[in-house]
Coordinates of C-alpha atoms in Angstrom, one line a residue:
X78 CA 105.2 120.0 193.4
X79 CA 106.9 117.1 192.8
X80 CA 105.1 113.4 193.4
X81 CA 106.4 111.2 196.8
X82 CA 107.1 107.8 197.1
X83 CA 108.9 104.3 198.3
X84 CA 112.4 103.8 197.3
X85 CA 113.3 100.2 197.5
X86 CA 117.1 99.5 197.7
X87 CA 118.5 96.0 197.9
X88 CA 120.7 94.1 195.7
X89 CA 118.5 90.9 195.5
X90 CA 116.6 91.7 192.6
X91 CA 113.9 89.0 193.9
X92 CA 113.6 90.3 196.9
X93 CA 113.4 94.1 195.7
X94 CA 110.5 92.8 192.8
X95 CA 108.6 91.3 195.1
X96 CA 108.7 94.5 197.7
X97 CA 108.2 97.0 194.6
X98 CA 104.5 94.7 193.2
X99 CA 103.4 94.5 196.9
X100 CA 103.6 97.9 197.8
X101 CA 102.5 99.0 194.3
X102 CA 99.0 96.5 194.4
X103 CA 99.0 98.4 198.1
X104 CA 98.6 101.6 196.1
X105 CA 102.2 103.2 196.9
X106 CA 104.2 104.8 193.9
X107 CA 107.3 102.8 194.2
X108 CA 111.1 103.6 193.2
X109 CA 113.7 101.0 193.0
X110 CA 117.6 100.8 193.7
X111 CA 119.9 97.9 192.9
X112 CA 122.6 99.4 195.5
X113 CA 123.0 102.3 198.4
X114 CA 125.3 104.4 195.8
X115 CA 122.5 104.5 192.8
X116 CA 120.1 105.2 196.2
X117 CA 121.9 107.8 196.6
X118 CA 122.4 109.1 193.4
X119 CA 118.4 109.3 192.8
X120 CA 118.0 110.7 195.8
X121 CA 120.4 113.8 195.2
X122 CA 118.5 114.5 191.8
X123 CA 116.8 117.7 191.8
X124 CA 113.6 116.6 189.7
X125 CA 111.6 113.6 189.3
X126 CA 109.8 112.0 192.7
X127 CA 111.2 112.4 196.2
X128 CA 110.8 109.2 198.3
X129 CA 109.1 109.8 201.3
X130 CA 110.6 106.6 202.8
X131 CA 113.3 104.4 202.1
X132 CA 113.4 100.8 202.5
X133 CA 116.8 99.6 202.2
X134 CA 118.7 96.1 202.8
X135 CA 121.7 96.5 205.5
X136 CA 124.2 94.4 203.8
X137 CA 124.6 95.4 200.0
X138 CA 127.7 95.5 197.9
X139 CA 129.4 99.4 197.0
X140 CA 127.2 101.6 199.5
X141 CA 125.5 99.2 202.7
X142 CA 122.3 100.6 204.4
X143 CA 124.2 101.4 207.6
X144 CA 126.1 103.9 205.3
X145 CA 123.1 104.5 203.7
X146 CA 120.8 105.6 205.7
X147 CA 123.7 108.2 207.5
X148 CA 123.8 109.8 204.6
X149 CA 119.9 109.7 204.2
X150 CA 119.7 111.2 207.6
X151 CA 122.7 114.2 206.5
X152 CA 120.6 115.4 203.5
X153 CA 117.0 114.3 203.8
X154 CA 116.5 113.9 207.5
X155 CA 112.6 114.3 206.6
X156 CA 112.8 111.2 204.9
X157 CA 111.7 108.4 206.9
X158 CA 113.8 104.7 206.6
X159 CA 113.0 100.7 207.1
X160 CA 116.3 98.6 206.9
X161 CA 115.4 95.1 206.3
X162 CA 117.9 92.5 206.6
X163 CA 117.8 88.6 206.3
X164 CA 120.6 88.5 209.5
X165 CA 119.5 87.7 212.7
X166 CA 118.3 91.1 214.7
X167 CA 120.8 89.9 217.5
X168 CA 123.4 90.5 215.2
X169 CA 122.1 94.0 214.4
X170 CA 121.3 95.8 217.7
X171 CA 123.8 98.3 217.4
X172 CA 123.3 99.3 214.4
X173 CA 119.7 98.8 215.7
X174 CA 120.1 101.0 218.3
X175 CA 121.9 104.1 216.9
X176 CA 119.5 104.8 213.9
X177 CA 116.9 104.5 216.3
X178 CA 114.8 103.4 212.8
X179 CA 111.9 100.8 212.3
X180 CA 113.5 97.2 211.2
X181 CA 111.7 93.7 209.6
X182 CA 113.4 90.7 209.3
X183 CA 113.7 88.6 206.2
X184 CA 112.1 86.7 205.5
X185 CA 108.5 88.8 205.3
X186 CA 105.2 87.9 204.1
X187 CA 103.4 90.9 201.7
X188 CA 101.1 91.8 204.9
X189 CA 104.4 92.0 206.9
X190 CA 106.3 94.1 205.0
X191 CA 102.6 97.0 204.8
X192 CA 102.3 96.9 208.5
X193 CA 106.1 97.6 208.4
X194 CA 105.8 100.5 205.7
X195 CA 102.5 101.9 208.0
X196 CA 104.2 101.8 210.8
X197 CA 107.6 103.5 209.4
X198 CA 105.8 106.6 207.4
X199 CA 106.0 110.0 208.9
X200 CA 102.4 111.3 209.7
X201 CA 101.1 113.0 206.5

């Protein structure tokens, strides 16, 4: 059985080091994607860990998370996704609205971004 975990996708290397140390102090085996294609490359693979959720930036360079998480939802729809985005939410409710998935604003503080990830998970 292969081991689960939190795949990290934004193209801010900042932001996506300071996501991957506080969910990894939190105790959550952490992936990490500069971009949706290389998201979605990793998540196609056939060995290695399969994320059990996805947090992904909406507006990234090659593949966005709108994009992204459609194709998440085609493959994996088990998976369970957090788009994070530093524009205003106003500006996102549609694309809010039709994924239907859990959203934090940037910026967020390390206990933000856990209550975030809690709240996203799937039961297990």
């Amino acid at each position: 059985m292969r081991a689960v975990s939190v795949l990290v996708v934004d193209d801010s290397p900042q932001v996506r080091a300071v996501m991957l140390r506080t969910l990894a102090r939190a105790g959550y085996p952490v992936l990490e994607s500069p971009h949706g294609e290389a998201a979605l490359e990793l998540l196609a693979r056939e060995d290695g860990p399969r994320p059990f959720l996805v947090i992904t930036d909406l507006v990234m360079p090659r593949v966005g998370g709108a994009l992204l998480l459609e194709r998440i939802r085609e493959a994996h729809p088990r998976t369970a996704v957090l788009l994070v985005s530093g524009y205003p939410r106003r500006e996102l409710v549609p694309v809010l609205e039709r994924s239907g998935v859990d959203f934090l604003a940037k910026p967020f503080s390390a206990r933000e971004l856990l209550q975030a990830v809690r709240k996203a998970l799937p039961a297990r």
